[in-house]
Amino acid sequence: MPDTITYRSYLRLPDLLDCQHPLSDAHDELLFIAIHQASEIWLKLALHELHAARALVAADDLRPAFKMMTRVARIQEQMIRSWEVLATMTPADYTKMRGKLGTSSGFQSDQYREIEFMLGNKDAAMVEIHADDPPTHARLKMRLAQPSLYDEALRLLARRGFDIPAGVTQRDFTLPYAASPEVERAWAAVYADTDRYWDLYELAEKLVDIEYHVQLWRFGHLKTVERVIGFKTGTGGTAGVQYLAKVLEKAFFPELLSVRTAL
Ligand code: HEM
């Protein structure tokens, strides 16, 4: 006779709700932990969607991929909204727990790096910071070497007959993606005749939507960090806000932005 499934057992609530262990007496530490853990659960779901979407694009099956990409953008909205909750924590509140955080930082979020790799922001140095955790290191190394969702979109353009150089479709995927004039010309052709290339046009816009939300998340993070720690260095060892401002300059799908100027 199988055990009865209950709300608590199905969702493993005893385990889930036993994962919040503040290290200080600060009232706000539970908020700090909850926001990070909730973000990691959203990242897990976003990765689940992005992996499936990438496989579908590679298999020329775009319609279900679009549904998943739309879901990713809605997940991102939830993550962006969470800055509003976190911003209720003042510098005075944060200072009460900061000493307990040691060198831990969101900078070490391996799921976040996996999302960045999936979208095309490849950076081998971000794999090496996990050298002391062999399973995570191996997973990120494997992800670094895989084509990103954008790489698969560009391979699809090539299969549809656009002149995409082999240096793009068969590039070394561990390296950051470099913009190509041929790719920009291909997207320009798609935007110039949307009736003919409707699904590619839709794919381009779904990608732009995800990038737009990544940037809003990054900007919300930067402004929240600025509000809470000012211009102090980060617990992860970077210059803090200055580092986060640099990250904002990183575009995932460069030709999808530059093509807008060309149209
Ligand atoms: C008051 C709250 C927070 C502060 C003060 C803060 C501060 C920082 C700082 C200064 C960095 C740069 C790396 C470093 O030197 O540590 C960073 C990176 C990062 N943080 Fe936060 N953070 C906060 C909340 C969050 C939350 C809620 C998340 C959600 C998961 C998060 C995710 C990240 C990620 C993913 C990075 C790496 C960004 C990149 O390299 O592009 N942070 N954070």
PDB file of C-alpha atoms and ligand atoms in Angstrom:
ATOM      1  CA  MET A   1       0.000   0.000   0.000  1.00  0.00           C
ATOM      2  CA  PRO A   2       1.689   3.247  -1.130  1.00  0.00           C
ATOM      3  CA  ASP A   3       2.137   6.087   1.360  1.00  0.00           C
ATOM      4  CA  THR A   4      -0.526   8.745   1.030  1.00  0.00           C
ATOM      5  CA  ILE A   5       0.833  11.750  -0.815  1.00  0.00           C
ATOM      6  CA  THR A   6       0.188  14.973   1.054  1.00  0.00           C
ATOM      7  CA  TYR A   7       1.022  18.579   0.283  1.00  0.00           C
ATOM      8  CA  ARG A   8       3.903  18.408   2.779  1.00  0.00           C
ATOM      9  CA  SER A   9       5.303  15.130   1.488  1.00  0.00           C
ATOM     10  CA  TYR A  10       4.953  15.882  -2.229  1.00  0.00           C
ATOM     11  CA  LEU A  11       6.730  19.225  -1.916  1.00  0.00           C
ATOM     12  CA  ARG A  12       9.260  17.865   0.585  1.00  0.00           C
ATOM     13  CA  LEU A  13       8.398  20.816   2.823  1.00  0.00           C
ATOM     14  CA  PRO A  14      10.123  19.451   5.941  1.00  0.00           C
ATOM     15  CA  ASP A  15      13.409  19.395   3.942  1.00  0.00           C
ATOM     16  CA  LEU A  16      12.787  22.648   2.090  1.00  0.00           C
ATOM     17  CA  LEU A  17      11.824  24.622   5.176  1.00  0.00           C
ATOM     18  CA  ASP A  18      14.739  23.252   7.134  1.00  0.00           C
ATOM     19  CA  CYS A  19      17.268  24.863   4.801  1.00  0.00           C
ATOM     20  CA  GLN A  20      17.231  28.358   6.315  1.00  0.00           C
ATOM     21  CA  HIS A  21      19.880  28.676   9.003  1.00  0.00           C
ATOM     22  CA  PRO A  22      20.800  32.267   9.848  1.00  0.00           C
ATOM     23  CA  LEU A  23      24.321  32.674  11.218  1.00  0.00           C
ATOM     24  CA  SER A  24      23.619  35.894  13.113  1.00  0.00           C
ATOM     25  CA  ASP A  25      20.880  37.256  15.370  1.00  0.00           C
ATOM     26  CA  ALA A  26      19.974  39.863  12.734  1.00  0.00           C
ATOM     27  CA  HIS A  27      16.209  39.892  12.092  1.00  0.00           C
ATOM     28  CA  ASP A  28      16.794  40.465   8.352  1.00  0.00           C
ATOM     29  CA  GLU A  29      19.021  37.454   7.763  1.00  0.00           C
ATOM     30  CA  LEU A  30      16.027  35.206   7.087  1.00  0.00           C
ATOM     31  CA  LEU A  31      14.958  37.611   4.311  1.00  0.00           C
ATOM     32  CA  PHE A  32      18.496  37.561   2.900  1.00  0.00           C
ATOM     33  CA  ILE A  33      18.558  33.748   2.844  1.00  0.00           C
ATOM     34  CA  ALA A  34      15.000  33.415   1.509  1.00  0.00           C
ATOM     35  CA  ILE A  35      15.613  35.764  -1.452  1.00  0.00           C
ATOM     36  CA  HIS A  36      18.759  33.917  -2.446  1.00  0.00           C
ATOM     37  CA  GLN A  37      17.176  30.494  -2.124  1.00  0.00           C
ATOM     38  CA  ALA A  38      14.032  31.556  -4.003  1.00  0.00           C
ATOM     39  CA  SER A  39      16.259  32.992  -6.766  1.00  0.00           C
ATOM     40  CA  GLU A  40      18.156  29.691  -7.006  1.00  0.00           C
ATOM     41  CA  ILE A  41      14.873  27.783  -7.397  1.00  0.00           C
ATOM     42  CA  TRP A  42      13.797  30.164 -10.176  1.00  0.00           C
ATOM     43  CA  LEU A  43      17.221  29.701 -11.808  1.00  0.00           C
ATOM     44  CA  LYS A  44      16.743  25.938 -11.651  1.00  0.00           C
ATOM     45  CA  LEU A  45      13.427  26.228 -13.463  1.00  0.00           C
ATOM     46  CA  ALA A  46      14.837  28.719 -16.005  1.00  0.00           C
ATOM     47  CA  LEU A  47      17.681  26.286 -16.792  1.00  0.00           C
ATOM     48  CA  HIS A  48      15.189  23.443 -17.195  1.00  0.00           C
ATOM     49  CA  GLU A  49      13.301  25.558 -19.760  1.00  0.00           C
ATOM     50  CA  LEU A  50      16.410  26.821 -21.552  1.00  0.00           C
ATOM     51  CA  HIS A  51      17.946  23.364 -21.946  1.00  0.00           C
ATOM     52  CA  ALA A  52      14.732  22.071 -23.474  1.00  0.00           C
ATOM     53  CA  ALA A  53      14.348  25.179 -25.671  1.00  0.00           C
ATOM     54  CA  ARG A  54      17.902  24.824 -26.996  1.00  0.00           C
ATOM     55  CA  ALA A  55      17.310  21.152 -27.905  1.00  0.00           C
ATOM     56  CA  LEU A  56      14.081  22.109 -29.708  1.00  0.00           C
ATOM     57  CA  VAL A  57      15.788  24.891 -31.694  1.00  0.00           C
ATOM     58  CA  ALA A  58      18.507  22.383 -32.670  1.00  0.00           C
ATOM     59  CA  ALA A  59      15.740  20.040 -33.845  1.00  0.00           C
ATOM     60  CA  ASP A  60      13.963  22.780 -35.896  1.00  0.00           C
ATOM     61  CA  ASP A  61      10.920  22.550 -33.612  1.00  0.00           C
ATOM     62  CA  LEU A  62      10.402  26.187 -32.758  1.00  0.00           C
ATOM     63  CA  ARG A  63       6.833  26.472 -31.491  1.00  0.00           C
ATOM     64  CA  PRO A  64       7.296  24.631 -28.168  1.00  0.00           C
ATOM     65  CA  ALA A  65      10.682  26.370 -27.761  1.00  0.00           C
ATOM     66  CA  PHE A  66       8.893  29.748 -27.934  1.00  0.00           C
ATOM     67  CA  LYS A  67       6.552  28.740 -25.128  1.00  0.00           C
ATOM     68  CA  MET A  68       9.538  27.828 -22.929  1.00  0.00           C
ATOM     69  CA  MET A  69      11.407  31.024 -23.764  1.00  0.00           C
ATOM     70  CA  THR A  70       8.334  33.073 -22.861  1.00  0.00           C
ATOM     71  CA  ARG A  71       8.198  31.237 -19.533  1.00  0.00           C
ATOM     72  CA  VAL A  72      11.848  32.133 -18.899  1.00  0.00           C
ATOM     73  CA  ALA A  73      11.051  35.820 -19.374  1.00  0.00           C
ATOM     74  CA  ARG A  74       8.138  35.537 -16.911  1.00  0.00           C
ATOM     75  CA  ILE A  75      10.466  33.817 -14.382  1.00  0.00           C
ATOM     76  CA  GLN A  76      12.923  36.662 -14.844  1.00  0.00           C
ATOM     77  CA  GLU A  77      10.148  39.138 -13.998  1.00  0.00           C
ATOM     78  CA  GLN A  78       9.645  37.342 -10.685  1.00  0.00           C
ATOM     79  CA  MET A  79      13.360  37.525  -9.953  1.00  0.00           C
ATOM     80  CA  ILE A  80      13.415  41.228 -10.819  1.00  0.00           C
ATOM     81  CA  ARG A  81      10.442  41.875  -8.508  1.00  0.00           C
ATOM     82  CA  SER A  82      12.363  40.310  -5.635  1.00  0.00           C
ATOM     83  CA  TRP A  83      14.709  43.340  -5.522  1.00  0.00           C
ATOM     84  CA  GLU A  84      11.772  45.328  -4.152  1.00  0.00           C
ATOM     85  CA  VAL A  85      11.506  42.946  -1.210  1.00  0.00           C
ATOM     86  CA  LEU A  86      15.248  42.908  -0.593  1.00  0.00           C
ATOM     87  CA  ALA A  87      15.446  46.694  -0.742  1.00  0.00           C
ATOM     88  CA  THR A  88      13.432  46.856   2.501  1.00  0.00           C
ATOM     89  CA  MET A  89      16.720  45.776   4.141  1.00  0.00           C
ATOM     90  CA  THR A  90      18.721  48.892   5.059  1.00  0.00           C
ATOM     91  CA  PRO A  91      22.529  49.246   5.286  1.00  0.00           C
ATOM     92  CA  ALA A  92      22.169  49.201   9.078  1.00  0.00           C
ATOM     93  CA  ASP A  93      20.323  45.840   8.907  1.00  0.00           C
ATOM     94  CA  TYR A  94      22.826  44.304   6.479  1.00  0.00           C
ATOM     95  CA  THR A  95      25.837  45.404   8.522  1.00  0.00           C
ATOM     96  CA  LYS A  96      24.573  43.247  11.400  1.00  0.00           C
ATOM     97  CA  MET A  97      25.112  40.069   9.361  1.00  0.00           C
ATOM     98  CA  ARG A  98      27.755  40.968   6.769  1.00  0.00           C
ATOM     99  CA  GLY A  99      30.629  39.809   8.968  1.00  0.00           C
ATOM    100  CA  LYS A 100      29.100  36.318   9.096  1.00  0.00           C
ATOM    101  CA  LEU A 101      29.006  35.961   5.294  1.00  0.00           C
ATOM    102  CA  GLY A 102      32.794  35.578   4.972  1.00  0.00           C
ATOM    103  CA  THR A 103      33.826  35.443   1.317  1.00  0.00           C
ATOM    104  CA  SER A 104      30.518  33.926   0.140  1.00  0.00           C
ATOM    105  CA  SER A 105      28.815  35.813  -2.697  1.00  0.00           C
ATOM    106  CA  GLY A 106      26.260  35.384  -5.472  1.00  0.00           C
ATOM    107  CA  PHE A 107      29.350  35.577  -7.672  1.00  0.00           C
ATOM    108  CA  GLN A 108      29.772  31.873  -6.788  1.00  0.00           C
ATOM    109  CA  SER A 109      26.282  30.880  -8.010  1.00  0.00           C
ATOM    110  CA  ASP A 110      26.987  28.018 -10.419  1.00  0.00           C
ATOM    111  CA  GLN A 111      23.419  28.007 -11.723  1.00  0.00           C
ATOM    112  CA  TYR A 112      23.743  31.699 -12.600  1.00  0.00           C
ATOM    113  CA  ARG A 113      26.958  30.953 -14.523  1.00  0.00           C
ATOM    114  CA  GLU A 114      25.221  28.112 -16.307  1.00  0.00           C
ATOM    115  CA  ILE A 115      22.487  30.511 -17.425  1.00  0.00           C
ATOM    116  CA  GLU A 116      25.108  32.962 -18.670  1.00  0.00           C
ATOM    117  CA  PHE A 117      26.856  30.179 -20.605  1.00  0.00           C
ATOM    118  CA  MET A 118      23.537  29.002 -21.991  1.00  0.00           C
ATOM    119  CA  LEU A 119      22.885  32.520 -23.305  1.00  0.00           C
ATOM    120  CA  GLY A 120      26.401  32.858 -24.754  1.00  0.00           C
ATOM    121  CA  ASN A 121      28.434  34.754 -22.161  1.00  0.00           C
ATOM    122  CA  LYS A 122      31.237  32.176 -22.016  1.00  0.00           C
ATOM    123  CA  ASP A 123      34.037  32.791 -19.522  1.00  0.00           C
ATOM    124  CA  ALA A 124      36.387  29.926 -18.594  1.00  0.00           C
ATOM    125  CA  ALA A 125      37.629  31.833 -15.517  1.00  0.00           C
ATOM    126  CA  MET A 126      34.137  31.487 -14.007  1.00  0.00           C
ATOM    127  CA  VAL A 127      34.516  27.692 -14.196  1.00  0.00           C
ATOM    128  CA  GLU A 128      37.826  27.771 -12.340  1.00  0.00           C
ATOM    129  CA  ILE A 129      36.385  29.490  -9.284  1.00  0.00           C
ATOM    130  CA  HIS A 130      34.642  26.125  -8.640  1.00  0.00           C
ATOM    131  CA  ALA A 131      37.898  24.115  -8.713  1.00  0.00           C
ATOM    132  CA  ASP A 132      37.405  23.091  -5.066  1.00  0.00           C
ATOM    133  CA  ASP A 133      34.045  21.462  -5.903  1.00  0.00           C
ATOM    134  CA  PRO A 134      34.807  18.745  -8.532  1.00  0.00           C
ATOM    135  CA  PRO A 135      31.198  17.810  -9.538  1.00  0.00           C
ATOM    136  CA  THR A 136      30.213  21.492 -10.013  1.00  0.00           C
ATOM    137  CA  HIS A 137      33.499  22.220 -11.781  1.00  0.00           C
ATOM    138  CA  ALA A 138      32.956  19.267 -14.172  1.00  0.00           C
ATOM    139  CA  ARG A 139      29.353  20.291 -14.887  1.00  0.00           C
ATOM    140  CA  LEU A 140      30.266  23.907 -15.662  1.00  0.00           C
ATOM    141  CA  LYS A 141      33.211  22.808 -17.819  1.00  0.00           C
ATOM    142  CA  MET A 142      30.882  20.603 -19.839  1.00  0.00           C
ATOM    143  CA  ARG A 143      28.339  23.460 -20.173  1.00  0.00           C
ATOM    144  CA  LEU A 144      31.071  25.883 -21.270  1.00  0.00           C
ATOM    145  CA  ALA A 145      31.909  23.584 -24.207  1.00  0.00           C
ATOM    146  CA  GLN A 146      28.294  23.278 -25.399  1.00  0.00           C
ATOM    147  CA  PRO A 147      26.716  25.576 -27.985  1.00  0.00           C
ATOM    148  CA  SER A 148      24.607  28.303 -26.377  1.00  0.00           C
ATOM    149  CA  LEU A 149      20.967  28.912 -27.239  1.00  0.00           C
ATOM    150  CA  TYR A 150      22.184  31.708 -29.532  1.00  0.00           C
ATOM    151  CA  ASP A 151      24.728  29.387 -31.205  1.00  0.00           C
ATOM    152  CA  GLU A 152      21.826  27.036 -31.960  1.00  0.00           C
ATOM    153  CA  ALA A 153      19.761  29.917 -33.327  1.00  0.00           C
ATOM    154  CA  LEU A 154      22.623  30.841 -35.675  1.00  0.00           C
ATOM    155  CA  ARG A 155      23.010  27.221 -36.809  1.00  0.00           C
ATOM    156  CA  LEU A 156      19.308  27.276 -37.584  1.00  0.00           C
ATOM    157  CA  LEU A 157      19.818  30.401 -39.731  1.00  0.00           C
ATOM    158  CA  ALA A 158      22.524  28.463 -41.616  1.00  0.00           C
ATOM    159  CA  ARG A 159      20.188  25.486 -42.134  1.00  0.00           C
ATOM    160  CA  ARG A 160      17.574  27.884 -43.499  1.00  0.00           C
ATOM    161  CA  GLY A 161      20.018  28.961 -46.191  1.00  0.00           C
ATOM    162  CA  PHE A 162      21.471  32.165 -44.737  1.00  0.00           C
ATOM    163  CA  ASP A 163      25.149  32.785 -45.357  1.00  0.00           C
ATOM    164  CA  ILE A 164      26.523  32.097 -41.875  1.00  0.00           C
ATOM    165  CA  PRO A 165      30.290  31.416 -41.832  1.00  0.00           C
ATOM    166  CA  ALA A 166      31.557  28.029 -40.584  1.00  0.00           C
ATOM    167  CA  GLY A 167      33.637  30.043 -38.111  1.00  0.00           C
ATOM    168  CA  VAL A 168      30.307  30.859 -36.441  1.00  0.00           C
ATOM    169  CA  THR A 169      28.435  27.548 -36.704  1.00  0.00           C
ATOM    170  CA  GLN A 170      31.441  25.373 -35.824  1.00  0.00           C
ATOM    171  CA  ARG A 171      33.294  27.716 -33.531  1.00  0.00           C
ATOM    172  CA  ASP A 172      35.057  26.763 -30.305  1.00  0.00           C
ATOM    173  CA  PHE A 173      32.070  27.119 -27.985  1.00  0.00           C
ATOM    174  CA  THR A 174      34.252  27.543 -24.899  1.00  0.00           C
ATOM    175  CA  LEU A 175      35.191  31.027 -26.171  1.00  0.00           C
ATOM    176  CA  PRO A 176      33.063  34.168 -25.883  1.00  0.00           C
ATOM    177  CA  TYR A 177      30.927  34.771 -28.968  1.00  0.00           C
ATOM    178  CA  ALA A 178      32.242  37.505 -31.292  1.00  0.00           C
ATOM    179  CA  ALA A 179      29.797  39.488 -33.446  1.00  0.00           C
ATOM    180  CA  SER A 180      29.805  38.738 -37.174  1.00  0.00           C
ATOM    181  CA  PRO A 181      28.701  40.990 -40.072  1.00  0.00           C
ATOM    182  CA  GLU A 182      27.189  37.985 -41.904  1.00  0.00           C
ATOM    183  CA  VAL A 183      25.011  37.204 -38.895  1.00  0.00           C
ATOM    184  CA  GLU A 184      23.852  40.811 -38.698  1.00  0.00           C
ATOM    185  CA  ARG A 185      22.992  40.700 -42.422  1.00  0.00           C
ATOM    186  CA  ALA A 186      20.991  37.504 -41.883  1.00  0.00           C
ATOM    187  CA  TRP A 187      18.971  39.029 -39.027  1.00  0.00           C
ATOM    188  CA  ALA A 188      18.491  42.184 -41.138  1.00  0.00           C
ATOM    189  CA  ALA A 189      16.954  40.010 -43.885  1.00  0.00           C
ATOM    190  CA  VAL A 190      14.646  38.376 -41.324  1.00  0.00           C
ATOM    191  CA  TYR A 191      13.464  41.755 -39.976  1.00  0.00           C
ATOM    192  CA  ALA A 192      13.073  43.120 -43.507  1.00  0.00           C
ATOM    193  CA  ASP A 193      10.604  40.382 -44.498  1.00  0.00           C
ATOM    194  CA  THR A 194       8.866  39.225 -41.328  1.00  0.00           C
ATOM    195  CA  ASP A 195       5.993  37.571 -43.261  1.00  0.00           C
ATOM    196  CA  ARG A 196       8.422  35.260 -44.994  1.00  0.00           C
ATOM    197  CA  TYR A 197      10.581  34.521 -41.950  1.00  0.00           C
ATOM    198  CA  TRP A 198       7.917  34.769 -39.244  1.00  0.00           C
ATOM    199  CA  ASP A 199       9.287  31.995 -37.003  1.00  0.00           C
ATOM    200  CA  LEU A 200      12.879  33.295 -37.192  1.00  0.00           C
ATOM    201  CA  TYR A 201      11.584  36.790 -36.462  1.00  0.00           C
ATOM    202  CA  GLU A 202       9.709  35.425 -33.456  1.00  0.00           C
ATOM    203  CA  LEU A 203      12.830  33.556 -32.305  1.00  0.00           C
ATOM    204  CA  ALA A 204      14.860  36.773 -32.521  1.00  0.00           C
ATOM    205  CA  GLU A 205      12.285  38.655 -30.446  1.00  0.00           C
ATOM    206  CA  LYS A 206      12.103  35.898 -27.804  1.00  0.00           C
ATOM    207  CA  LEU A 207      15.903  36.101 -27.457  1.00  0.00           C
ATOM    208  CA  VAL A 208      15.801  39.891 -27.221  1.00  0.00           C
ATOM    209  CA  ASP A 209      13.127  39.610 -24.536  1.00  0.00           C
ATOM    210  CA  ILE A 210      15.313  37.306 -22.412  1.00  0.00           C
ATOM    211  CA  GLU A 211      18.360  39.553 -22.812  1.00  0.00           C
ATOM    212  CA  TYR A 212      16.281  42.610 -21.905  1.00  0.00           C
ATOM    213  CA  HIS A 213      15.173  40.923 -18.681  1.00  0.00           C
ATOM    214  CA  VAL A 214      18.732  39.792 -17.832  1.00  0.00           C
ATOM    215  CA  GLN A 215      19.767  43.438 -18.083  1.00  0.00           C
ATOM    216  CA  LEU A 216      16.873  44.586 -15.898  1.00  0.00           C
ATOM    217  CA  TRP A 217      17.834  41.945 -13.311  1.00  0.00           C
ATOM    218  CA  ARG A 218      21.478  43.052 -13.433  1.00  0.00           C
ATOM    219  CA  PHE A 219      20.514  46.709 -13.096  1.00  0.00           C
ATOM    220  CA  GLY A 220      18.106  45.997 -10.204  1.00  0.00           C
ATOM    221  CA  HIS A 221      20.884  44.044  -8.481  1.00  0.00           C
ATOM    222  CA  LEU A 222      23.363  46.876  -9.005  1.00  0.00           C
ATOM    223  CA  LYS A 223      20.978  49.516  -7.615  1.00  0.00           C
ATOM    224  CA  THR A 224      20.062  47.303  -4.649  1.00  0.00           C
ATOM    225  CA  VAL A 225      23.739  46.637  -3.910  1.00  0.00           C
ATOM    226  CA  GLU A 226      24.512  50.369  -4.210  1.00  0.00           C
ATOM    227  CA  ARG A 227      21.679  51.139  -1.804  1.00  0.00           C
ATOM    228  CA  VAL A 228      22.816  48.538   0.751  1.00  0.00           C
ATOM    229  CA  ILE A 229      26.649  48.630   0.644  1.00  0.00           C
ATOM    230  CA  GLY A 230      27.378  51.841  -1.270  1.00  0.00           C
ATOM    231  CA  PHE A 231      30.771  51.545  -2.952  1.00  0.00           C
ATOM    232  CA  LYS A 232      32.296  48.979  -0.592  1.00  0.00           C
ATOM    233  CA  THR A 233      34.056  45.976  -2.124  1.00  0.00           C
ATOM    234  CA  GLY A 234      31.977  42.797  -2.431  1.00  0.00           C
ATOM    235  CA  THR A 235      32.210  39.768  -0.130  1.00  0.00           C
ATOM    236  CA  GLY A 236      33.260  37.831  -3.262  1.00  0.00           C
ATOM    237  CA  GLY A 237      36.330  40.062  -3.648  1.00  0.00           C
ATOM    238  CA  THR A 238      35.368  42.316  -6.584  1.00  0.00           C
ATOM    239  CA  ALA A 239      35.173  46.115  -6.555  1.00  0.00           C
ATOM    240  CA  GLY A 240      31.412  45.763  -5.922  1.00  0.00           C
ATOM    241  CA  VAL A 241      29.170  48.247  -7.759  1.00  0.00           C
ATOM    242  CA  GLN A 242      31.984  49.133 -10.164  1.00  0.00           C
ATOM    243  CA  TYR A 243      32.250  45.431 -11.146  1.00  0.00           C
ATOM    244  CA  LEU A 244      28.478  45.139 -11.551  1.00  0.00           C
ATOM    245  CA  ALA A 245      28.435  48.229 -13.803  1.00  0.00           C
ATOM    246  CA  LYS A 246      31.054  46.576 -16.061  1.00  0.00           C
ATOM    247  CA  VAL A 247      28.930  43.423 -16.310  1.00  0.00           C
ATOM    248  CA  LEU A 248      26.048  45.526 -17.676  1.00  0.00           C
ATOM    249  CA  GLU A 249      28.142  46.152 -20.793  1.00  0.00           C
ATOM    250  CA  LYS A 250      28.101  42.450 -21.708  1.00  0.00           C
ATOM    251  CA  ALA A 251      25.571  41.736 -24.455  1.00  0.00           C
ATOM    252  CA  PHE A 252      24.523  38.174 -25.231  1.00  0.00           C
ATOM    253  CA  PHE A 253      23.171  38.537 -28.765  1.00  0.00           C
ATOM    254  CA  PRO A 254      25.184  41.459 -30.210  1.00  0.00           C
ATOM    255  CA  GLU A 255      23.775  41.360 -33.744  1.00  0.00           C
ATOM    256  CA  LEU A 256      20.186  41.428 -32.468  1.00  0.00           C
ATOM    257  CA  LEU A 257      20.970  44.834 -30.978  1.00  0.00           C
ATOM    258  CA  SER A 258      23.149  46.190 -33.793  1.00  0.00           C
ATOM    259  CA  VAL A 259      20.658  45.124 -36.466  1.00  0.00           C
ATOM    260  CA  ARG A 260      18.170  47.610 -35.027  1.00  0.00           C
ATOM    261  CA  THR A 261      20.481  50.442 -35.990  1.00  0.00           C
ATOM    262  CA  ALA A 262      20.966  48.959 -39.430  1.00  0.00           C
ATOM    263  CA  LEU A 263      17.221  48.620 -40.194  1.00  0.00           C
TER     264      LEU A 263
HETATM  265  C1  HEM B   1      22.054  42.960  -0.132  1.00  0.00           C
HETATM  266  C2  HEM B   1      22.101  41.975  -0.956  1.00  0.00           C
HETATM  267  C3  HEM B   1      23.222  41.780  -1.939  1.00  0.00           C
HETATM  268  C4  HEM B   1      24.442  42.381  -1.994  1.00  0.00           C
HETATM  269  C5  HEM B   1      25.030  43.439  -1.080  1.00  0.00           C
HETATM  270  C6  HEM B   1      25.118  41.813  -3.147  1.00  0.00           C
HETATM  271  C7  HEM B   1      26.366  42.158  -3.566  1.00  0.00           C
HETATM  272  C8  HEM B   1      27.017  41.644  -4.653  1.00  0.00           C
HETATM  273  C9  HEM B   1      28.314  42.044  -5.106  1.00  0.00           C
HETATM  274  C10 HEM B   1      29.148  43.177  -4.485  1.00  0.00           C
HETATM  275  C11 HEM B   1      28.650  41.284  -6.166  1.00  0.00           C
HETATM  276  C12 HEM B   1      29.944  41.308  -6.964  1.00  0.00           C
HETATM  277  C13 HEM B   1      30.781  40.125  -6.560  1.00  0.00           C
HETATM  278  C14 HEM B   1      31.386  40.285  -5.164  1.00  0.00           C
HETATM  279  O1  HEM B   1      32.420  40.939  -5.046  1.00  0.00           O
HETATM  280  O2  HEM B   1      30.798  39.752  -4.206  1.00  0.00           O
HETATM  281  C15 HEM B   1      27.534  40.383  -6.404  1.00  0.00           C
HETATM  282  C16 HEM B   1      27.481  39.454  -7.402  1.00  0.00           C
HETATM  283  C17 HEM B   1      26.396  38.638  -7.650  1.00  0.00           C
HETATM  284  N1  HEM B   1      25.251  38.557  -6.893  1.00  0.00           N
HETATM  285 FE1  HEM B   1      24.747  39.741  -5.367  1.00  0.00          FE
HETATM  286  N2  HEM B   1      24.282  40.900  -3.772  1.00  0.00           N
HETATM  287  C18 HEM B   1      23.125  40.845  -3.050  1.00  0.00           C
HETATM  288  C19 HEM B   1      22.034  40.040  -3.323  1.00  0.00           C
HETATM  289  C20 HEM B   1      21.965  39.093  -4.318  1.00  0.00           C
HETATM  290  C21 HEM B   1      20.849  38.225  -4.557  1.00  0.00           C
HETATM  291  C22 HEM B   1      19.511  38.210  -3.799  1.00  0.00           C
HETATM  292  C23 HEM B   1      21.177  37.437  -5.592  1.00  0.00           C
HETATM  293  C24 HEM B   1      20.279  36.378  -6.163  1.00  0.00           C
HETATM  294  C25 HEM B   1      20.694  35.211  -6.531  1.00  0.00           C
HETATM  295  C26 HEM B   1      22.515  37.798  -6.004  1.00  0.00           C
HETATM  296  C27 HEM B   1      23.216  37.201  -7.029  1.00  0.00           C
HETATM  297  C28 HEM B   1      24.448  37.619  -7.466  1.00  0.00           C
HETATM  298  C29 HEM B   1      25.092  37.073  -8.638  1.00  0.00           C
HETATM  299  C30 HEM B   1      24.546  35.999  -9.557  1.00  0.00           C
HETATM  300  C31 HEM B   1      26.303  37.723  -8.767  1.00  0.00           C
HETATM  301  C32 HEM B   1      27.320  37.562  -9.890  1.00  0.00           C
HETATM  302  C33 HEM B   1      27.046  38.598 -10.970  1.00  0.00           C
HETATM  303  C34 HEM B   1      28.015  38.535 -12.142  1.00  0.00           C
HETATM  304  O3  HEM B   1      29.174  38.114 -11.970  1.00  0.00           O
HETATM  305  O4  HEM B   1      27.604  38.925 -13.249  1.00  0.00           O
HETATM  306  N3  HEM B   1      22.952  38.824  -5.223  1.00  0.00           N
HETATM  307  N4  HEM B   1      26.554  40.630  -5.470  1.00  0.00           N
END
